[in-house]
JSON list of C-alpha atoms in Angstrom, two decimals:
[
{"chain": "A", "resi": 412, "resn": "MET", "atom": "CA", "xyz": [46.72, 13.93, 9.79]},
{"chain": "A", "resi": 413, "resn": "SER", "atom": "CA", "xyz": [45.96, 11.62, 12.70]},
{"chain": "A", "resi": 414, "resn": "MET", "atom": "CA", "xyz": [43.08, 9.15, 12.37]},
{"chain": "A", "resi": 415, "resn": "GLN", "atom": "CA", "xyz": [42.51, 9.59, 16.14]},
{"chain": "A", "resi": 416, "resn": "PRO", "atom": "CA", "xyz": [43.10, 13.24, 16.98]},
{"chain": "A", "resi": 417, "resn": "ARG", "atom": "CA", "xyz": [44.23, 13.70, 20.59]},
{"chain": "A", "resi": 418, "resn": "ALA", "atom": "CA", "xyz": [43.36, 10.00, 21.17]},
{"chain": "A", "resi": 419, "resn": "LEU", "atom": "CA", "xyz": [39.74, 10.89, 21.95]},
{"chain": "A", "resi": 420, "resn": "PRO", "atom": "CA", "xyz": [37.49, 7.94, 22.91]},
{"chain": "A", "resi": 421, "resn": "ALA", "atom": "CA", "xyz": [35.06, 8.83, 20.13]},
{"chain": "A", "resi": 422, "resn": "PHE", "atom": "CA", "xyz": [37.57, 7.52, 17.59]},
{"chain": "A", "resi": 423, "resn": "LYS", "atom": "CA", "xyz": [37.99, 4.08, 19.18]},
{"chain": "A", "resi": 424, "resn": "MET", "atom": "CA", "xyz": [36.40, 1.07, 17.52]},
{"chain": "A", "resi": 425, "resn": "PRO", "atom": "CA", "xyz": [33.21, 0.01, 19.34]},
{"chain": "A", "resi": 426, "resn": "THR", "atom": "CA", "xyz": [33.11, -3.39, 21.01]},
{"chain": "A", "resi": 427, "resn": "TYR", "atom": "CA", "xyz": [30.24, -5.65, 20.06]},
{"chain": "A", "resi": 428, "resn": "HIS", "atom": "CA", "xyz": [28.86, -8.59, 21.99]},
{"chain": "A", "resi": 429, "resn": "LEU", "atom": "CA", "xyz": [26.85, -11.38, 20.38]},
{"chain": "A", "resi": 430, "resn": "LYS", "atom": "CA", "xyz": [23.98, -11.00, 22.86]},
{"chain": "A", "resi": 431, "resn": "ASP", "atom": "CA", "xyz": [23.54, -7.38, 21.72]},
{"chain": "A", "resi": 432, "resn": "THR", "atom": "CA", "xyz": [22.99, -8.42, 18.12]},
{"chain": "A", "resi": 433, "resn": "LEU", "atom": "CA", "xyz": [20.48, -11.23, 18.69]},
{"chain": "A", "resi": 434, "resn": "ILE", "atom": "CA", "xyz": [16.88, -10.45, 17.73]},
{"chain": "A", "resi": 435, "resn": "ASP", "atom": "CA", "xyz": [13.87, -12.00, 19.41]},
{"chain": "A", "resi": 436, "resn": "HIS", "atom": "CA", "xyz": [11.82, -12.68, 16.30]},
{"chain": "A", "resi": 437, "resn": "LYS", "atom": "CA", "xyz": [8.79, -13.71, 18.37]},
{"chain": "A", "resi": 438, "resn": "SER", "atom": "CA", "xyz": [8.56, -10.21, 19.79]},
{"chain": "A", "resi": 439, "resn": "ILE", "atom": "CA", "xyz": [8.41, -8.54, 16.40]},
{"chain": "A", "resi": 440, "resn": "THR", "atom": "CA", "xyz": [4.90, -7.72, 15.25]},
{"chain": "A", "resi": 441, "resn": "ASN", "atom": "CA", "xyz": [4.33, -8.63, 11.63]},
{"chain": "A", "resi": 442, "resn": "LYS", "atom": "CA", "xyz": [3.40, -5.51, 9.73]},
{"chain": "A", "resi": 443, "resn": "LYS", "atom": "CA", "xyz": [2.27, -5.47, 6.13]},
{"chain": "A", "resi": 444, "resn": "TYR", "atom": "CA", "xyz": [3.92, -2.78, 4.08]},
{"chain": "A", "resi": 445, "resn": "THR", "atom": "CA", "xyz": [3.20, -1.75, 0.54]},
{"chain": "A", "resi": 446, "resn": "ALA", "atom": "CA", "xyz": [6.47, -1.10, -1.22]},
{"chain": "A", "resi": 447, "resn": "PRO", "atom": "CA", "xyz": [6.87, 2.57, -2.15]},
{"chain": "A", "resi": 448, "resn": "ILE", "atom": "CA", "xyz": [7.24, 3.45, -5.82]},
{"chain": "A", "resi": 449, "resn": "PHE", "atom": "CA", "xyz": [10.13, 5.65, -6.92]},
{"chain": "A", "resi": 450, "resn": "ILE", "atom": "CA", "xyz": [10.30, 7.34, -10.31]},
{"chain": "A", "resi": 451, "resn": "GLN", "atom": "CA", "xyz": [13.19, 9.40, -11.60]},
{"chain": "A", "resi": 452, "resn": "ALA", "atom": "CA", "xyz": [12.23, 12.61, -13.38]},
{"chain": "A", "resi": 453, "resn": "ASN", "atom": "CA", "xyz": [13.58, 11.48, -16.77]},
{"chain": "A", "resi": 454, "resn": "GLU", "atom": "CA", "xyz": [11.48, 8.28, -16.73]},
{"chain": "A", "resi": 455, "resn": "PHE", "atom": "CA", "xyz": [8.40, 9.98, -18.17]},
{"chain": "A", "resi": 456, "resn": "SER", "atom": "CA", "xyz": [5.97, 8.19, -20.50]},
{"chain": "A", "resi": 457, "resn": "LYS", "atom": "CA", "xyz": [4.71, 11.33, -22.25]},
{"chain": "A", "resi": 458, "resn": "VAL", "atom": "CA", "xyz": [5.98, 14.88, -22.65]},
{"chain": "A", "resi": 459, "resn": "SER", "atom": "CA", "xyz": [4.26, 18.10, -23.71]},
{"chain": "A", "resi": 460, "resn": "ASN", "atom": "CA", "xyz": [6.35, 21.13, -24.64]},
{"chain": "A", "resi": 461, "resn": "LEU", "atom": "CA", "xyz": [5.02, 24.65, -25.18]},
{"chain": "A", "resi": 462, "resn": "ASN", "atom": "CA", "xyz": [5.99, 26.83, -28.15]},
{"chain": "A", "resi": 463, "resn": "ASN", "atom": "CA", "xyz": [9.78, 27.20, -28.02]},
{"chain": "A", "resi": 464, "resn": "TYR", "atom": "CA", "xyz": [10.01, 25.85, -24.44]},
{"chain": "A", "resi": 465, "resn": "LYS", "atom": "CA", "xyz": [11.23, 22.25, -24.36]},
{"chain": "A", "resi": 466, "resn": "TRP", "atom": "CA", "xyz": [11.77, 19.83, -21.49]},
{"chain": "A", "resi": 467, "resn": "LYS", "atom": "CA", "xyz": [15.44, 19.08, -21.01]},
{"chain": "A", "resi": 468, "resn": "VAL", "atom": "CA", "xyz": [17.42, 16.59, -18.91]},
{"chain": "A", "resi": 469, "resn": "ILE", "atom": "CA", "xyz": [20.10, 18.10, -16.67]},
{"chain": "A", "resi": 470, "resn": "ASP", "atom": "CA", "xyz": [22.63, 15.30, -16.31]},
{"chain": "A", "resi": 471, "resn": "GLY", "atom": "CA", "xyz": [24.28, 14.98, -12.91]},
{"chain": "A", "resi": 472, "resn": "LEU", "atom": "CA", "xyz": [21.78, 17.20, -11.05]},
{"chain": "A", "resi": 473, "resn": "GLY", "atom": "CA", "xyz": [19.76, 15.97, -8.06]},
{"chain": "A", "resi": 474, "resn": "TYR", "atom": "CA", "xyz": [19.38, 12.55, -6.50]},
{"chain": "A", "resi": 475, "resn": "SER", "atom": "CA", "xyz": [18.26, 11.15, -9.83]},
{"chain": "A", "resi": 476, "resn": "GLU", "atom": "CA", "xyz": [21.29, 12.70, -11.57]},
{"chain": "A", "resi": 477, "resn": "ALA", "atom": "CA", "xyz": [18.88, 13.39, -14.42]},
{"chain": "A", "resi": 478, "resn": "SER", "atom": "CA", "xyz": [16.56, 16.21, -13.35]},
{"chain": "A", "resi": 479, "resn": "MET", "atom": "CA", "xyz": [14.07, 17.76, -15.76]},
{"chain": "A", "resi": 480, "resn": "THR", "atom": "CA", "xyz": [13.46, 21.44, -16.48]},
{"chain": "A", "resi": 481, "resn": "LEU", "atom": "CA", "xyz": [12.26, 23.72, -19.26]},
{"chain": "A", "resi": 482, "resn": "SER", "atom": "CA", "xyz": [14.67, 25.35, -21.67]},
{"chain": "A", "resi": 483, "resn": "PRO", "atom": "CA", "xyz": [15.37, 28.16, -22.49]},
{"chain": "A", "resi": 484, "resn": "TYR", "atom": "CA", "xyz": [15.53, 29.71, -19.03]},
{"chain": "A", "resi": 485, "resn": "GLU", "atom": "CA", "xyz": [13.66, 32.90, -19.93]},
{"chain": "A", "resi": 486, "resn": "ASN", "atom": "CA", "xyz": [11.34, 34.66, -17.52]},
{"chain": "A", "resi": 487, "resn": "SER", "atom": "CA", "xyz": [7.88, 33.76, -18.79]},
{"chain": "A", "resi": 488, "resn": "LEU", "atom": "CA", "xyz": [4.58, 32.95, -17.06]},
{"chain": "A", "resi": 489, "resn": "PHE", "atom": "CA", "xyz": [2.24, 30.43, -18.69]},
{"chain": "A", "resi": 490, "resn": "SER", "atom": "CA", "xyz": [-1.50, 30.81, -18.23]},
{"chain": "A", "resi": 491, "resn": "ASN", "atom": "CA", "xyz": [-3.73, 28.42, -20.19]},
{"chain": "A", "resi": 492, "resn": "ASP", "atom": "CA", "xyz": [-1.66, 25.71, -21.86]},
{"chain": "A", "resi": 493, "resn": "LEU", "atom": "CA", "xyz": [0.98, 24.35, -19.53]},
{"chain": "A", "resi": 494, "resn": "PRO", "atom": "CA", "xyz": [3.98, 22.19, -20.42]},
{"chain": "A", "resi": 495, "resn": "TYR", "atom": "CA", "xyz": [3.86, 18.87, -18.60]},
{"chain": "A", "resi": 496, "resn": "LEU", "atom": "CA", "xyz": [5.49, 15.51, -18.00]},
{"chain": "A", "resi": 497, "resn": "GLU", "atom": "CA", "xyz": [3.39, 12.39, -17.63]},
{"chain": "A", "resi": 498, "resn": "TYR", "atom": "CA", "xyz": [4.35, 9.22, -15.75]},
{"chain": "A", "resi": 499, "resn": "THR", "atom": "CA", "xyz": [2.78, 5.77, -15.69]},
{"chain": "A", "resi": 500, "resn": "PHE", "atom": "CA", "xyz": [3.11, 3.42, -12.72]},
{"chain": "A", "resi": 501, "resn": "ASP", "atom": "CA", "xyz": [1.31, 0.40, -11.27]},
{"chain": "A", "resi": 502, "resn": "THR", "atom": "CA", "xyz": [-0.27, 0.06, -7.83]},
{"chain": "A", "resi": 503, "resn": "GLU", "atom": "CA", "xyz": [-0.79, -3.34, -6.22]},
{"chain": "A", "resi": 504, "resn": "GLU", "atom": "CA", "xyz": [-3.34, -2.23, -3.65]},
{"chain": "A", "resi": 505, "resn": "ILE", "atom": "CA", "xyz": [-6.27, 0.16, -3.58]},
{"chain": "A", "resi": 506, "resn": "GLY", "atom": "CA", "xyz": [-6.38, 2.92, -0.98]},
{"chain": "A", "resi": 507, "resn": "ASN", "atom": "CA", "xyz": [-5.09, 6.37, -0.09]},
{"chain": "A", "resi": 508, "resn": "TYR", "atom": "CA", "xyz": [-1.60, 7.30, -1.23]},
{"chain": "A", "resi": 509, "resn": "THR", "atom": "CA", "xyz": [0.72, 10.27, -0.92]},
{"chain": "A", "resi": 510, "resn": "ILE", "atom": "CA", "xyz": [2.51, 11.39, -4.06]},
{"chain": "A", "resi": 511, "resn": "GLU", "atom": "CA", "xyz": [5.64, 13.38, -3.26]},
{"chain": "A", "resi": 512, "resn": "ILE", "atom": "CA", "xyz": [7.20, 15.33, -6.12]},
{"chain": "A", "resi": 513, "resn": "ARG", "atom": "CA", "xyz": [10.71, 16.44, -5.26]},
{"chain": "A", "resi": 514, "resn": "CYS", "atom": "CA", "xyz": [11.92, 19.62, -6.93]},
{"chain": "A", "resi": 515, "resn": "ILE", "atom": "CA", "xyz": [15.40, 21.10, -6.71]},
{"chain": "A", "resi": 516, "resn": "PRO", "atom": "CA", "xyz": [15.23, 24.14, -4.38]},
{"chain": "A", "resi": 517, "resn": "THR", "atom": "CA", "xyz": [15.10, 27.30, -6.52]},
{"chain": "A", "resi": 518, "resn": "HIS", "atom": "CA", "xyz": [13.86, 30.86, -6.08]},
{"chain": "A", "resi": 519, "resn": "SER", "atom": "CA", "xyz": [11.43, 32.62, -8.40]},
{"chain": "A", "resi": 520, "resn": "ASN", "atom": "CA", "xyz": [12.03, 36.33, -8.97]},
{"chain": "A", "resi": 521, "resn": "ASN", "atom": "CA", "xyz": [8.37, 37.04, -8.21]},
{"chain": "A", "resi": 522, "resn": "TYR", "atom": "CA", "xyz": [7.73, 34.19, -5.75]},
{"chain": "A", "resi": 523, "resn": "ASP", "atom": "CA", "xyz": [5.25, 32.61, -8.14]},
{"chain": "A", "resi": 524, "resn": "HIS", "atom": "CA", "xyz": [6.68, 29.16, -8.95]},
{"chain": "A", "resi": 525, "resn": "GLN", "atom": "CA", "xyz": [3.83, 26.69, -9.15]},
{"chain": "A", "resi": 526, "resn": "VAL", "atom": "CA", "xyz": [3.63, 22.95, -9.83]},
{"chain": "A", "resi": 527, "resn": "GLY", "atom": "CA", "xyz": [0.37, 21.37, -10.96]},
{"chain": "A", "resi": 528, "resn": "VAL", "atom": "CA", "xyz": [-0.43, 17.73, -10.18]},
{"chain": "A", "resi": 529, "resn": "GLN", "atom": "CA", "xyz": [-3.14, 15.48, -11.58]},
{"chain": "A", "resi": 530, "resn": "VAL", "atom": "CA", "xyz": [-3.76, 11.73, -11.30]},
{"chain": "A", "resi": 531, "resn": "ASN", "atom": "CA", "xyz": [-5.75, 9.72, -13.85]},
{"chain": "A", "resi": 532, "resn": "GLY", "atom": "CA", "xyz": [-7.08, 12.92, -15.42]},
{"chain": "A", "resi": 533, "resn": "GLN", "atom": "CA", "xyz": [-8.87, 14.06, -12.26]},
{"chain": "A", "resi": 534, "resn": "ASN", "atom": "CA", "xyz": [-8.45, 16.50, -9.35]},
{"chain": "A", "resi": 535, "resn": "HIS", "atom": "CA", "xyz": [-5.85, 18.86, -10.80]},
{"chain": "A", "resi": 536, "resn": "MET", "atom": "CA", "xyz": [-4.25, 20.88, -7.99]},
{"chain": "A", "resi": 537, "resn": "ASN", "atom": "CA", "xyz": [-1.71, 23.70, -8.08]},
{"chain": "A", "resi": 538, "resn": "HIS", "atom": "CA", "xyz": [1.04, 23.84, -5.46]},
{"chain": "A", "resi": 539, "resn": "PRO", "atom": "CA", "xyz": [3.14, 26.97, -4.88]},
{"chain": "A", "resi": 540, "resn": "ILE", "atom": "CA", "xyz": [6.77, 26.11, -4.14]},
{"chain": "A", "resi": 541, "resn": "ASN", "atom": "CA", "xyz": [8.06, 29.47, -3.03]},
{"chain": "A", "resi": 542, "resn": "THR", "atom": "CA", "xyz": [10.23, 30.40, -0.08]},
{"chain": "A", "resi": 543, "resn": "ARG", "atom": "CA", "xyz": [11.64, 33.78, 0.86]},
{"chain": "A", "resi": 544, "resn": "GLY", "atom": "CA", "xyz": [15.16, 34.67, 1.89]},
{"chain": "A", "resi": 545, "resn": "ARG", "atom": "CA", "xyz": [16.71, 32.29, 4.39]},
{"chain": "A", "resi": 546, "resn": "SER", "atom": "CA", "xyz": [13.51, 31.06, 6.01]},
{"chain": "A", "resi": 547, "resn": "GLU", "atom": "CA", "xyz": [13.43, 27.79, 7.98]},
{"chain": "A", "resi": 548, "resn": "GLU", "atom": "CA", "xyz": [11.57, 26.15, 5.09]},
{"chain": "A", "resi": 549, "resn": "TRP", "atom": "CA", "xyz": [14.31, 27.20, 2.66]},
{"chain": "A", "resi": 550, "resn": "LYS", "atom": "CA", "xyz": [17.01, 25.87, 4.99]},
{"chain": "A", "resi": 551, "resn": "GLN", "atom": "CA", "xyz": [15.25, 22.51, 5.32]},
{"chain": "A", "resi": 552, "resn": "ASN", "atom": "CA", "xyz": [14.83, 22.29, 1.55]},
{"chain": "A", "resi": 553, "resn": "VAL", "atom": "CA", "xyz": [18.53, 22.98, 1.00]},
{"chain": "A", "resi": 554, "resn": "LEU", "atom": "CA", "xyz": [19.62, 20.48, 3.67]},
{"chain": "A", "resi": 555, "resn": "ARG", "atom": "CA", "xyz": [17.56, 17.64, 2.17]},
{"chain": "A", "resi": 556, "resn": "ASN", "atom": "CA", "xyz": [18.26, 18.91, -1.37]},
{"chain": "A", "resi": 557, "resn": "TYR", "atom": "CA", "xyz": [14.63, 19.04, -2.50]},
{"chain": "A", "resi": 558, "resn": "THR", "atom": "CA", "xyz": [11.44, 21.03, -2.17]},
{"chain": "A", "resi": 559, "resn": "PRO", "atom": "CA", "xyz": [8.52, 18.62, -1.59]},
{"chain": "A", "resi": 560, "resn": "VAL", "atom": "CA", "xyz": [5.17, 18.89, -3.32]},
{"chain": "A", "resi": 561, "resn": "LEU", "atom": "CA", "xyz": [2.65, 16.61, -1.58]},
{"chain": "A", "resi": 562, "resn": "TYR", "atom": "CA", "xyz": [-0.49, 15.39, -3.32]},
{"chain": "A", "resi": 563, "resn": "ASN", "atom": "CA", "xyz": [-3.02, 12.96, -1.82]},
{"chain": "A", "resi": 564, "resn": "ALA", "atom": "CA", "xyz": [-4.61, 10.46, -4.19]},
{"chain": "A", "resi": 565, "resn": "THR", "atom": "CA", "xyz": [-7.12, 7.64, -3.76]},
{"chain": "A", "resi": 566, "resn": "PHE", "atom": "CA", "xyz": [-6.69, 4.65, -6.05]},
{"chain": "A", "resi": 567, "resn": "LYS", "atom": "CA", "xyz": [-9.94, 2.70, -6.38]},
{"chain": "A", "resi": 568, "resn": "LYS", "atom": "CA", "xyz": [-8.45, 0.08, -8.66]},
{"chain": "A", "resi": 569, "resn": "ILE", "atom": "CA", "xyz": [-5.11, -1.67, -8.88]},
{"chain": "A", "resi": 570, "resn": "GLY", "atom": "CA", "xyz": [-2.93, -1.63, -11.97]},
{"chain": "A", "resi": 571, "resn": "PRO", "atom": "CA", "xyz": [-1.72, 1.21, -14.18]},
{"chain": "A", "resi": 572, "resn": "GLN", "atom": "CA", "xyz": [-2.09, 4.81, -12.99]},
{"chain": "A", "resi": 573, "resn": "THR", "atom": "CA", "xyz": [-1.16, 8.07, -14.72]},
{"chain": "A", "resi": 574, "resn": "LEU", "atom": "CA", "xyz": [0.48, 11.05, -13.04]},
{"chain": "A", "resi": 575, "resn": "ARG", "atom": "CA", "xyz": [0.76, 14.41, -14.80]},
{"chain": "A", "resi": 576, "resn": "ILE", "atom": "CA", "xyz": [3.03, 17.21, -13.55]},
{"chain": "A", "resi": 577, "resn": "ASP", "atom": "CA", "xyz": [2.86, 20.67, -15.11]},
{"chain": "A", "resi": 578, "resn": "VAL", "atom": "CA", "xyz": [4.70, 23.91, -14.38]},
{"chain": "A", "resi": 579, "resn": "ASN", "atom": "CA", "xyz": [3.67, 27.53, -14.77]},
{"chain": "A", "resi": 580, "resn": "GLN", "atom": "CA", "xyz": [7.09, 28.86, -15.85]},
{"chain": "A", "resi": 581, "resn": "PRO", "atom": "CA", "xyz": [10.73, 27.93, -16.54]},
{"chain": "A", "resi": 582, "resn": "GLY", "atom": "CA", "xyz": [13.12, 27.66, -13.60]},
{"chain": "A", "resi": 583, "resn": "ILE", "atom": "CA", "xyz": [11.31, 24.77, -11.88]},
{"chain": "A", "resi": 584, "resn": "VAL", "atom": "CA", "xyz": [13.43, 21.61, -11.74]},
{"chain": "A", "resi": 585, "resn": "ILE", "atom": "CA", "xyz": [11.84, 18.20, -11.11]},
{"chain": "A", "resi": 586, "resn": "ASP", "atom": "CA", "xyz": [14.13, 15.54, -9.63]},
{"chain": "A", "resi": 587, "resn": "GLN", "atom": "CA", "xyz": [12.20, 12.53, -8.29]},
{"chain": "A", "resi": 588, "resn": "ILE", "atom": "CA", "xyz": [8.75, 11.21, -7.50]},
{"chain": "A", "resi": 589, "resn": "ALA", "atom": "CA", "xyz": [7.87, 8.96, -4.54]},
{"chain": "A", "resi": 590, "resn": "ILE", "atom": "CA", "xyz": [4.47, 7.26, -4.20]},
{"chain": "A", "resi": 591, "resn": "TYR", "atom": "CA", "xyz": [3.60, 5.52, -0.95]},
{"chain": "A", "resi": 592, "resn": "PRO", "atom": "CA", "xyz": [0.53, 4.62, 1.13]},
{"chain": "A", "resi": 593, "resn": "GLU", "atom": "CA", "xyz": [-0.73, 7.52, 3.22]},
{"chain": "A", "resi": 594, "resn": "LYS", "atom": "CA", "xyz": [0.98, 7.81, 6.63]},
{"chain": "A", "resi": 595, "resn": "GLN", "atom": "CA", "xyz": [3.65, 5.27, 5.67]},
{"chain": "A", "resi": 596, "resn": "LYS", "atom": "CA", "xyz": [7.02, 6.99, 5.42]},
{"chain": "A", "resi": 597, "resn": "ASP", "atom": "CA", "xyz": [9.25, 4.57, 7.31]},
{"chain": "A", "resi": 598, "resn": "PHE", "atom": "CA", "xyz": [11.17, 3.22, 4.34]},
{"chain": "A", "resi": 599, "resn": "TYR", "atom": "CA", "xyz": [14.64, 3.33, 2.89]},
{"chain": "A", "resi": 600, "resn": "GLU", "atom": "CA", "xyz": [15.11, 4.43, -0.67]},
{"chain": "A", "resi": 601, "resn": "ILE", "atom": "CA", "xyz": [17.26, 2.48, -3.07]},
{"chain": "A", "resi": 602, "resn": "ILE", "atom": "CA", "xyz": [19.39, 4.79, -5.17]},
{"chain": "A", "resi": 603, "resn": "LYS", "atom": "CA", "xyz": [19.83, 3.60, -8.74]},
{"chain": "A", "resi": 604, "resn": "GLN", "atom": "CA", "xyz": [23.43, 3.13, -9.86]}
]
């Protein structure tokens, strides 16, 4: 197979000139960024199972390649006690943060998948993660390979923080967690090798 089909210009190597690569450092405004925090799903500090349902690592699945889900995969809806994973992380600055929990896109038979989020034992919130058919939301989730759950938290002190994630039934798969200052999403993620 040809490396340059039909000799199209798009396949030619670009030409670079030194003047195009020089940066005027004086023109760059210094911005202070707080480094985002990334946690892989299997890096939990505490786990709570429920009856015969146990949290299990799925090796090779998701960006983390170690996603977490409940096993066995039986259709069951939890009401009072909920199985959860707990994560501990440190913040270096106080302020408003966005916590983004990334779940593998899945469908619930009854469209009732729900993820609960709580930080430092306060403000528990439930987030439905349901899409129907081939909606635009479903397509976006599949293209980026995760369903986002967004939770806003205010940290009034620096240092250790605790994040708890619970689920209302099996079939929900947690992949990664990203924690970053509110309205700051212009960052590159470093994938662990």
